[in-house]
Structures are given as C-alpha cells and as structure tokens.
mmCIF file of N, CA, C and O in Angstrom:
data_model
loop_
_atom_site.group_PDB
_atom_site.id
_atom_site.type_symbol
_atom_site.label_atom_id
_atom_site.label_comp_id
_atom_site.label_asym_id
_atom_site.label_seq_id
_atom_site.Cartn_x
_atom_site.Cartn_y
_atom_site.Cartn_z
ATOM 1 N N MET A 1 -25.530 -138.505 -79.383
ATOM 2 C CA MET A 1 -26.308 -138.958 -78.260
ATOM 3 C C MET A 1 -27.776 -138.699 -78.570
ATOM 4 O O MET A 1 -28.186 -137.588 -78.784
ATOM 5 N N SER A 2 -28.586 -139.718 -78.595
ATOM 6 C CA SER A 2 -30.009 -139.558 -78.836
ATOM 7 C C SER A 2 -30.738 -139.442 -77.515
ATOM 8 O O SER A 2 -30.153 -139.590 -76.451
ATOM 9 N N ASP A 3 -32.055 -139.182 -77.583
ATOM 10 C CA ASP A 3 -32.840 -139.060 -76.358
ATOM 11 C C ASP A 3 -32.699 -140.292 -75.488
ATOM 12 O O ASP A 3 -32.650 -140.204 -74.279
ATOM 13 N N SER A 4 -32.608 -141.477 -76.102
ATOM 14 C CA SER A 4 -32.499 -142.698 -75.321
ATOM 15 C C SER A 4 -31.128 -142.820 -74.657
ATOM 16 O O SER A 4 -30.976 -143.559 -73.695
ATOM 17 N N ASP A 5 -30.118 -142.092 -75.161
ATOM 18 C CA ASP A 5 -28.787 -142.125 -74.567
ATOM 19 C C ASP A 5 -28.639 -141.110 -73.444
ATOM 20 O O ASP A 5 -27.688 -141.169 -72.680
ATOM 21 N N THR A 6 -29.572 -140.170 -73.351
ATOM 22 C CA THR A 6 -29.472 -139.113 -72.362
ATOM 23 C C THR A 6 -29.943 -139.638 -71.014
ATOM 24 O O THR A 6 -31.063 -140.110 -70.897
ATOM 25 N N PRO A 7 -29.082 -139.556 -69.976
ATOM 26 C CA PRO A 7 -29.491 -140.016 -68.660
ATOM 27 C C PRO A 7 -30.647 -139.169 -68.135
ATOM 28 O O PRO A 7 -30.806 -138.012 -68.516
ATOM 29 N N PRO A 8 -31.479 -139.749 -67.254
ATOM 30 C CA PRO A 8 -32.585 -138.970 -66.703
ATOM 31 C C PRO A 8 -32.084 -137.754 -65.942
ATOM 32 O O PRO A 8 -30.969 -137.737 -65.429
ATOM 33 N N ALA A 9 -32.929 -136.737 -65.846
ATOM 34 C CA ALA A 9 -32.557 -135.491 -65.174
ATOM 35 C C ALA A 9 -32.120 -135.740 -63.743
ATOM 36 O O ALA A 9 -31.225 -135.073 -63.238
ATOM 37 N N ALA A 10 -32.741 -136.690 -63.076
ATOM 38 C CA ALA A 10 -32.389 -136.963 -61.684
ATOM 39 C C ALA A 10 -30.938 -137.417 -61.563
ATOM 40 O O ALA A 10 -30.307 -137.225 -60.537
ATOM 41 N N ALA A 11 -30.384 -137.994 -62.615
ATOM 42 C CA ALA A 11 -29.012 -138.489 -62.576
ATOM 43 C C ALA A 11 -27.996 -137.359 -62.539
ATOM 44 O O ALA A 11 -26.840 -137.594 -62.206
ATOM 45 N N VAL A 12 -28.391 -136.145 -62.876
ATOM 46 C CA VAL A 12 -27.464 -135.021 -62.892
ATOM 47 C C VAL A 12 -26.836 -134.835 -61.509
ATOM 48 O O VAL A 12 -25.636 -134.604 -61.384
ATOM 49 N N ALA A 13 -27.622 -134.951 -60.461
ATOM 50 C CA ALA A 13 -27.133 -134.721 -59.099
ATOM 51 C C ALA A 13 -26.022 -135.694 -58.709
ATOM 52 O O ALA A 13 -25.178 -135.355 -57.887
ATOM 53 N N GLY A 14 -25.982 -136.849 -59.313
ATOM 54 C CA GLY A 14 -24.973 -137.837 -58.973
ATOM 55 C C GLY A 14 -23.705 -137.763 -59.806
ATOM 56 O O GLY A 14 -22.759 -138.506 -59.557
ATOM 57 N N LEU A 15 -23.673 -136.863 -60.770
ATOM 58 C CA LEU A 15 -22.509 -136.766 -61.649
ATOM 59 C C LEU A 15 -21.353 -136.035 -60.979
ATOM 60 O O LEU A 15 -21.561 -135.085 -60.231
ATOM 61 N N THR A 16 -20.148 -136.467 -61.290
ATOM 62 C CA THR A 16 -18.974 -135.721 -60.859
ATOM 63 C C THR A 16 -18.889 -134.454 -61.704
ATOM 64 O O THR A 16 -19.529 -134.340 -62.756
ATOM 65 N N PHE A 17 -18.069 -133.514 -61.258
ATOM 66 C CA PHE A 17 -17.873 -132.281 -62.019
ATOM 67 C C PHE A 17 -17.383 -132.610 -63.421
ATOM 68 O O PHE A 17 -17.893 -132.079 -64.410
ATOM 69 N N GLU A 18 -16.397 -133.499 -63.503
ATOM 70 C CA GLU A 18 -15.796 -133.829 -64.800
ATOM 71 C C GLU A 18 -16.808 -134.474 -65.747
ATOM 72 O O GLU A 18 -16.849 -134.146 -66.940
ATOM 73 N N ALA A 19 -17.633 -135.379 -65.219
ATOM 74 C CA ALA A 19 -18.635 -136.043 -66.050
ATOM 75 C C ALA A 19 -19.696 -135.056 -66.512
ATOM 76 O O ALA A 19 -20.110 -135.070 -67.674
ATOM 77 N N ALA A 20 -20.136 -134.185 -65.610
ATOM 78 C CA ALA A 20 -21.154 -133.193 -65.965
ATOM 79 C C ALA A 20 -20.607 -132.222 -67.003
ATOM 80 O O ALA A 20 -21.296 -131.874 -67.971
ATOM 81 N N LEU A 21 -19.372 -131.787 -66.827
ATOM 82 C CA LEU A 21 -18.757 -130.855 -67.775
ATOM 83 C C LEU A 21 -18.589 -131.500 -69.145
ATOM 84 O O LEU A 21 -18.863 -130.874 -70.179
ATOM 85 N N ALA A 22 -18.172 -132.767 -69.171
ATOM 86 C CA ALA A 22 -17.990 -133.465 -70.449
ATOM 87 C C ALA A 22 -19.324 -133.582 -71.188
ATOM 88 O O ALA A 22 -19.397 -133.355 -72.403
ATOM 89 N N GLU A 23 -20.381 -133.915 -70.461
ATOM 90 C CA GLU A 23 -21.694 -134.021 -71.098
ATOM 91 C C GLU A 23 -22.165 -132.649 -71.580
ATOM 92 O O GLU A 23 -22.724 -132.521 -72.669
ATOM 93 N N LEU A 24 -21.922 -131.634 -70.783
ATOM 94 C CA LEU A 24 -22.300 -130.273 -71.175
ATOM 95 C C LEU A 24 -21.565 -129.860 -72.450
ATOM 96 O O LEU A 24 -22.157 -129.270 -73.361
ATOM 97 N N GLU A 25 -20.299 -130.200 -72.552
ATOM 98 C CA GLU A 25 -19.527 -129.888 -73.762
ATOM 99 C C GLU A 25 -20.104 -130.613 -74.983
ATOM 100 O O GLU A 25 -20.149 -130.047 -76.075
ATOM 101 N N GLN A 26 -20.548 -131.863 -74.791
ATOM 102 C CA GLN A 26 -21.161 -132.611 -75.901
ATOM 103 C C GLN A 26 -22.460 -131.938 -76.342
ATOM 104 O O GLN A 26 -22.736 -131.834 -77.548
ATOM 105 N N ILE A 27 -23.248 -131.484 -75.385
ATOM 106 C CA ILE A 27 -24.505 -130.810 -75.710
ATOM 107 C C ILE A 27 -24.233 -129.538 -76.495
ATOM 108 O O ILE A 27 -24.874 -129.274 -77.518
ATOM 109 N N VAL A 28 -23.268 -128.750 -76.036
ATOM 110 C CA VAL A 28 -22.928 -127.506 -76.737
ATOM 111 C C VAL A 28 -22.484 -127.805 -78.169
ATOM 112 O O VAL A 28 -22.915 -127.138 -79.113
ATOM 113 N N ALA A 29 -21.655 -128.823 -78.331
ATOM 114 C CA ALA A 29 -21.181 -129.181 -79.674
ATOM 115 C C ALA A 29 -22.343 -129.580 -80.574
ATOM 116 O O ALA A 29 -22.397 -129.170 -81.749
ATOM 117 N N ARG A 30 -23.280 -130.352 -80.046
ATOM 118 C CA ARG A 30 -24.437 -130.773 -80.853
ATOM 119 C C ARG A 30 -25.284 -129.572 -81.246
ATOM 120 O O ARG A 30 -25.736 -129.470 -82.390
ATOM 121 N N LEU A 31 -25.514 -128.679 -80.309
ATOM 122 C CA LEU A 31 -26.335 -127.513 -80.609
ATOM 123 C C LEU A 31 -25.637 -126.593 -81.605
ATOM 124 O O LEU A 31 -26.285 -126.006 -82.479
ATOM 125 N N GLU A 32 -24.324 -126.464 -81.491
ATOM 126 C CA GLU A 32 -23.576 -125.615 -82.423
ATOM 127 C C GLU A 32 -23.585 -126.166 -83.842
ATOM 128 O O GLU A 32 -23.561 -125.394 -84.798
ATOM 129 N N ARG A 33 -23.604 -127.503 -83.966
ATOM 130 C CA ARG A 33 -23.662 -128.113 -85.303
ATOM 131 C C ARG A 33 -24.976 -127.759 -85.997
ATOM 132 O O ARG A 33 -25.031 -127.673 -87.217
ATOM 133 N N GLY A 34 -26.041 -127.609 -85.220
ATOM 134 C CA GLY A 34 -27.327 -127.229 -85.784
ATOM 135 C C GLY A 34 -28.061 -128.334 -86.508
ATOM 136 O O GLY A 34 -29.001 -128.069 -87.245
ATOM 137 N N ASP A 35 -27.655 -129.584 -86.307
ATOM 138 C CA ASP A 35 -28.321 -130.681 -87.018
ATOM 139 C C ASP A 35 -29.267 -131.474 -86.112
ATOM 140 O O ASP A 35 -29.659 -132.577 -86.439
ATOM 141 N N VAL A 36 -29.667 -130.884 -84.999
ATOM 142 C CA VAL A 36 -30.559 -131.543 -84.051
ATOM 143 C C VAL A 36 -31.973 -130.997 -84.263
ATOM 144 O O VAL A 36 -32.155 -129.780 -84.360
ATOM 145 N N PRO A 37 -32.966 -131.873 -84.351
ATOM 146 C CA PRO A 37 -34.347 -131.392 -84.500
ATOM 147 C C PRO A 37 -34.734 -130.461 -83.348
ATOM 148 O O PRO A 37 -34.214 -130.570 -82.235
ATOM 149 N N LEU A 38 -35.660 -129.559 -83.610
ATOM 150 C CA LEU A 38 -36.040 -128.530 -82.653
ATOM 151 C C LEU A 38 -36.454 -129.107 -81.302
ATOM 152 O O LEU A 38 -35.967 -128.658 -80.258
ATOM 153 N N ALA A 39 -37.319 -130.087 -81.283
ATOM 154 C CA ALA A 39 -37.792 -130.649 -80.011
ATOM 155 C C ALA A 39 -36.634 -131.231 -79.210
ATOM 156 O O ALA A 39 -36.549 -131.045 -77.992
ATOM 157 N N GLU A 40 -35.736 -131.918 -79.885
ATOM 158 C CA GLU A 40 -34.579 -132.489 -79.203
ATOM 159 C C GLU A 40 -33.624 -131.381 -78.746
ATOM 160 O O GLU A 40 -33.037 -131.471 -77.665
ATOM 161 N N SER A 41 -33.493 -130.339 -79.545
ATOM 162 C CA SER A 41 -32.645 -129.209 -79.161
ATOM 163 C C SER A 41 -33.126 -128.608 -77.852
ATOM 164 O O SER A 41 -32.324 -128.286 -76.964
ATOM 165 N N ILE A 42 -34.425 -128.443 -77.734
ATOM 166 C CA ILE A 42 -34.988 -127.875 -76.508
ATOM 167 C C ILE A 42 -34.710 -128.797 -75.327
ATOM 168 O O ILE A 42 -34.290 -128.337 -74.253
ATOM 169 N N ALA A 43 -34.900 -130.088 -75.508
ATOM 170 C CA ALA A 43 -34.686 -131.055 -74.422
ATOM 171 C C ALA A 43 -33.224 -131.080 -73.983
ATOM 172 O O ALA A 43 -32.933 -131.063 -72.776
ATOM 173 N N ILE A 44 -32.295 -131.091 -74.937
ATOM 174 C CA ILE A 44 -30.892 -131.150 -74.525
ATOM 175 C C ILE A 44 -30.415 -129.805 -73.991
ATOM 176 O O ILE A 44 -29.542 -129.753 -73.130
ATOM 177 N N TYR A 45 -31.020 -128.713 -74.454
ATOM 178 C CA TYR A 45 -30.692 -127.401 -73.889
ATOM 179 C C TYR A 45 -31.106 -127.354 -72.418
ATOM 180 O O TYR A 45 -30.356 -126.868 -71.567
ATOM 181 N N GLU A 46 -32.292 -127.870 -72.117
ATOM 182 C CA GLU A 46 -32.765 -127.906 -70.729
ATOM 183 C C GLU A 46 -31.832 -128.752 -69.864
ATOM 184 O O GLU A 46 -31.511 -128.385 -68.739
ATOM 185 N N ARG A 47 -31.396 -129.876 -70.392
ATOM 186 C CA ARG A 47 -30.451 -130.715 -69.649
ATOM 187 C C ARG A 47 -29.134 -129.961 -69.461
ATOM 188 O O ARG A 47 -28.522 -130.019 -68.400
ATOM 189 N N GLY A 48 -28.716 -129.243 -70.489
ATOM 190 C CA GLY A 48 -27.498 -128.449 -70.380
ATOM 191 C C GLY A 48 -27.588 -127.421 -69.266
ATOM 192 O O GLY A 48 -26.623 -127.198 -68.530
ATOM 193 N N GLU A 49 -28.745 -126.799 -69.115
ATOM 194 C CA GLU A 49 -28.944 -125.838 -68.030
ATOM 195 C C GLU A 49 -28.812 -126.524 -66.670
ATOM 196 O O GLU A 49 -28.213 -125.973 -65.743
ATOM 197 N N LYS A 50 -29.361 -127.723 -66.544
ATOM 198 C CA LYS A 50 -29.247 -128.476 -65.281
ATOM 199 C C LYS A 50 -27.792 -128.851 -65.014
ATOM 200 O O LYS A 50 -27.319 -128.763 -63.882
ATOM 201 N N LEU A 51 -27.089 -129.267 -66.054
ATOM 202 C CA LEU A 51 -25.682 -129.624 -65.905
ATOM 203 C C LEU A 51 -24.856 -128.407 -65.510
ATOM 204 O O LEU A 51 -23.978 -128.490 -64.644
ATOM 205 N N LYS A 52 -25.132 -127.266 -66.119
ATOM 206 C CA LYS A 52 -24.419 -126.022 -65.804
ATOM 207 C C LYS A 52 -24.632 -125.651 -64.340
ATOM 208 O O LYS A 52 -23.675 -125.321 -63.627
ATOM 209 N N ALA A 53 -25.867 -125.712 -63.881
ATOM 210 C CA ALA A 53 -26.166 -125.381 -62.486
ATOM 211 C C ALA A 53 -25.470 -126.363 -61.536
ATOM 212 O O ALA A 53 -24.941 -125.961 -60.491
ATOM 213 N N HIS A 54 -25.434 -127.622 -61.905
ATOM 214 C CA HIS A 54 -24.767 -128.636 -61.085
ATOM 215 C C HIS A 54 -23.268 -128.351 -61.001
ATOM 216 O O HIS A 54 -22.690 -128.386 -59.909
ATOM 217 N N CYS A 55 -22.652 -128.033 -62.130
ATOM 218 C CA CYS A 55 -21.221 -127.710 -62.140
ATOM 219 C C CYS A 55 -20.936 -126.478 -61.292
ATOM 220 O O CYS A 55 -19.966 -126.456 -60.517
ATOM 221 N N GLU A 56 -21.776 -125.453 -61.406
ATOM 222 C CA GLU A 56 -21.588 -124.245 -60.604
ATOM 223 C C GLU A 56 -21.688 -124.558 -59.113
ATOM 224 O O GLU A 56 -20.917 -124.038 -58.312
ATOM 225 N N GLY A 57 -22.641 -125.414 -58.742
ATOM 226 C CA GLY A 57 -22.783 -125.799 -57.341
ATOM 227 C C GLY A 57 -21.566 -126.551 -56.833
ATOM 228 O O GLY A 57 -21.088 -126.300 -55.718
ATOM 229 N N LEU A 58 -21.054 -127.470 -57.641
ATOM 230 C CA LEU A 58 -19.861 -128.223 -57.239
ATOM 231 C C LEU A 58 -18.653 -127.304 -57.110
ATOM 232 O O LEU A 58 -17.833 -127.477 -56.196
ATOM 233 N N LEU A 59 -18.545 -126.325 -57.988
ATOM 234 C CA LEU A 59 -17.438 -125.370 -57.895
ATOM 235 C C LEU A 59 -17.549 -124.525 -56.633
ATOM 236 O O LEU A 59 -16.548 -124.249 -55.969
ATOM 237 N N ARG A 60 -18.764 -124.112 -56.284
ATOM 238 C CA ARG A 60 -18.964 -123.342 -55.050
ATOM 239 C C ARG A 60 -18.516 -124.138 -53.835
ATOM 240 O O ARG A 60 -17.835 -123.627 -52.950
ATOM 241 N N VAL A 61 -18.903 -125.409 -53.788
ATOM 242 C CA VAL A 61 -18.509 -126.273 -52.673
ATOM 243 C C VAL A 61 -16.992 -126.398 -52.619
ATOM 244 O O VAL A 61 -16.383 -126.314 -51.549
ATOM 245 N N ALA A 62 -16.370 -126.584 -53.775
ATOM 246 C CA ALA A 62 -14.915 -126.721 -53.821
ATOM 247 C C ALA A 62 -14.235 -125.443 -53.345
ATOM 248 O O ALA A 62 -13.248 -125.498 -52.595
ATOM 249 N N GLU A 63 -14.742 -124.292 -53.758
ATOM 250 C CA GLU A 63 -14.158 -123.018 -53.337
ATOM 251 C C GLU A 63 -14.240 -122.854 -51.820
ATOM 252 O O GLU A 63 -13.329 -122.311 -51.190
ATOM 253 N N GLU A 64 -15.348 -123.320 -51.243
ATOM 254 C CA GLU A 64 -15.509 -123.218 -49.795
ATOM 255 C C GLU A 64 -14.506 -124.107 -49.056
ATOM 256 O O GLU A 64 -14.133 -123.822 -47.920
ATOM 257 N N LYS A 65 -14.080 -125.189 -49.693
ATOM 258 C CA LYS A 65 -13.139 -126.115 -49.060
ATOM 259 C C LYS A 65 -11.682 -125.695 -49.213
ATOM 260 O O LYS A 65 -10.816 -126.118 -48.455
ATOM 261 N N VAL A 66 -11.439 -124.902 -50.235
ATOM 262 C CA VAL A 66 -10.058 -124.493 -50.493
ATOM 263 C C VAL A 66 -9.612 -123.529 -49.402
ATOM 264 O O VAL A 66 -10.305 -122.611 -49.030
ATOM 265 N N GLU A 67 -8.463 -123.785 -48.891
ATOM 266 C CA GLU A 67 -7.907 -122.903 -47.867
ATOM 267 C C GLU A 67 -6.520 -122.463 -48.302
ATOM 268 O O GLU A 67 -5.803 -123.196 -48.971
ATOM 269 N N LYS A 68 -6.185 -121.259 -47.908
ATOM 270 C CA LYS A 68 -4.827 -120.826 -48.199
ATOM 271 C C LYS A 68 -4.020 -120.920 -46.907
ATOM 272 O O LYS A 68 -4.539 -120.752 -45.816
ATOM 273 N N ILE A 69 -2.779 -121.205 -47.041
ATOM 274 C CA ILE A 69 -1.894 -121.393 -45.891
ATOM 275 C C ILE A 69 -1.325 -120.052 -45.466
ATOM 276 O O ILE A 69 -0.810 -119.281 -46.281
ATOM 277 N N ARG A 70 -1.460 -119.767 -44.182
ATOM 278 C CA ARG A 70 -0.842 -118.548 -43.637
ATOM 279 C C ARG A 70 0.583 -118.898 -43.226
ATOM 280 O O ARG A 70 0.852 -119.962 -42.679
ATOM 281 N N LEU A 71 1.488 -118.028 -43.485
ATOM 282 C CA LEU A 71 2.890 -118.241 -43.145
ATOM 283 C C LEU A 71 3.329 -117.231 -42.097
ATOM 284 O O LEU A 71 2.905 -116.075 -42.104
ATOM 285 N N SER A 72 4.218 -117.688 -41.184
ATOM 286 C CA SER A 72 4.810 -116.777 -40.208
ATOM 287 C C SER A 72 5.868 -115.940 -40.913
ATOM 288 O O SER A 72 6.153 -116.136 -42.098
ATOM 289 N N GLY A 73 6.493 -115.032 -40.187
ATOM 290 C CA GLY A 73 7.552 -114.201 -40.742
ATOM 291 C C GLY A 73 8.716 -115.024 -41.270
ATOM 292 O O GLY A 73 9.422 -114.620 -42.177
ATOM 293 N N GLU A 74 8.896 -116.214 -40.689
ATOM 294 C CA GLU A 74 9.993 -117.096 -41.130
ATOM 295 C C GLU A 74 9.575 -118.008 -42.278
ATOM 296 O O GLU A 74 10.346 -118.856 -42.712
ATOM 297 N N GLY A 75 8.343 -117.881 -42.739
ATOM 298 C CA GLY A 75 7.882 -118.712 -43.850
ATOM 299 C C GLY A 75 7.363 -120.062 -43.422
ATOM 300 O O GLY A 75 7.183 -120.948 -44.241
ATOM 301 N N VAL A 76 7.099 -120.238 -42.119
ATOM 302 C CA VAL A 76 6.600 -121.510 -41.601
ATOM 303 C C VAL A 76 5.070 -121.455 -41.557
ATOM 304 O O VAL A 76 4.504 -120.477 -41.063
ATOM 305 N N PRO A 77 4.402 -122.506 -42.052
ATOM 306 C CA PRO A 77 2.934 -122.508 -41.968
ATOM 307 C C PRO A 77 2.481 -122.460 -40.510
ATOM 308 O O PRO A 77 2.964 -123.221 -39.679
ATOM 309 N N VAL A 78 1.560 -121.530 -40.185
ATOM 310 C CA VAL A 78 1.057 -121.402 -38.814
ATOM 311 C C VAL A 78 -0.428 -121.688 -38.731
ATOM 312 O O VAL A 78 -0.974 -121.674 -37.640
ATOM 313 N N GLY A 79 -1.071 -121.930 -39.796
ATOM 314 C CA GLY A 79 -2.498 -122.201 -39.770
ATOM 315 C C GLY A 79 -3.079 -122.000 -41.149
ATOM 316 O O GLY A 79 -2.378 -121.798 -42.118
ATOM 317 N N THR A 80 -4.384 -122.082 -41.183
ATOM 318 C CA THR A 80 -5.078 -121.866 -42.439
ATOM 319 C C THR A 80 -6.208 -120.882 -42.230
ATOM 320 O O THR A 80 -6.651 -120.634 -41.105
ATOM 321 N N GLU A 81 -6.648 -120.318 -43.317
ATOM 322 C CA GLU A 81 -7.798 -119.429 -43.284
ATOM 323 C C GLU A 81 -8.543 -119.627 -44.593
ATOM 324 O O GLU A 81 -7.967 -120.103 -45.575
ATOM 325 N N PRO A 82 -9.829 -119.295 -44.628
ATOM 326 C CA PRO A 82 -10.576 -119.468 -45.869
ATOM 327 C C PRO A 82 -9.974 -118.662 -47.005
ATOM 328 O O PRO A 82 -9.443 -117.592 -46.793
ATOM 329 N N LEU A 83 -10.057 -119.214 -48.186
ATOM 330 C CA LEU A 83 -9.587 -118.543 -49.386
ATOM 331 C C LEU A 83 -10.509 -117.374 -49.700
ATOM 332 O O LEU A 83 -11.718 -117.501 -49.654
ATOM 333 N N ASP A 84 -9.937 -116.214 -49.976
ATOM 334 C CA ASP A 84 -10.722 -115.053 -50.391
ATOM 335 C C ASP A 84 -11.205 -115.304 -51.803
ATOM 336 O O ASP A 84 -10.398 -115.396 -52.726
ATOM 337 N N VAL A 85 -12.503 -115.428 -51.985
ATOM 338 C CA VAL A 85 -13.058 -115.745 -53.292
ATOM 339 C C VAL A 85 -13.187 -114.510 -54.153
ATOM 340 O O VAL A 85 -13.164 -114.562 -55.358
ATOM 341 N N GLU A 86 -13.296 -113.357 -53.549
ATOM 342 C CA GLU A 86 -13.501 -112.133 -54.325
ATOM 343 C C GLU A 86 -12.245 -111.470 -54.717
ATOM 344 O O GLU A 86 -11.207 -111.494 -54.553
#
C-alpha cells in the first residue's frame, strides 16, 4: 500500500472494526518488514495509531452494549444487567 492507496485520516472514523483491524495488521506487517522509507514509516505509523484508537473506541462501545442474562433459580431468564467489564 503506497501513500496514494492510504485512505485519508478522516476516513478512519467511518471504518468498521474489522476493516480498521485489517488495515492496522497490514501497517504492522509493512513496518515489521522494514522496507518502508522513513518518511512513509512515520506516516503509516501515525495512521496505525489512529486505527488503534478507533478500534479501542469501537470495542468500548460494544462492551457497553453486551449484557449478560440473569437467570432465576429455575434457570429461566428474568432480565438483563450490564456485563461486568472488570
């Protein structure tokens, strides 16, 4: 992926978790290969940081939506409560 293939930074906010993670994995692979010029390495590293923050935000939202089912003594669902994240 060259600079011209990299979507603008503003596009990060519109990415799904899966798309952002896939792009982040590509960036990590490119940086690990070590064959990217320094200026481009810095630019894609910065984009990687934005993608990482976006993924973390999407995960936080998902965690807030996840609920665990409370069961009565007979094993019947009686309601829901927020998932304990800690």
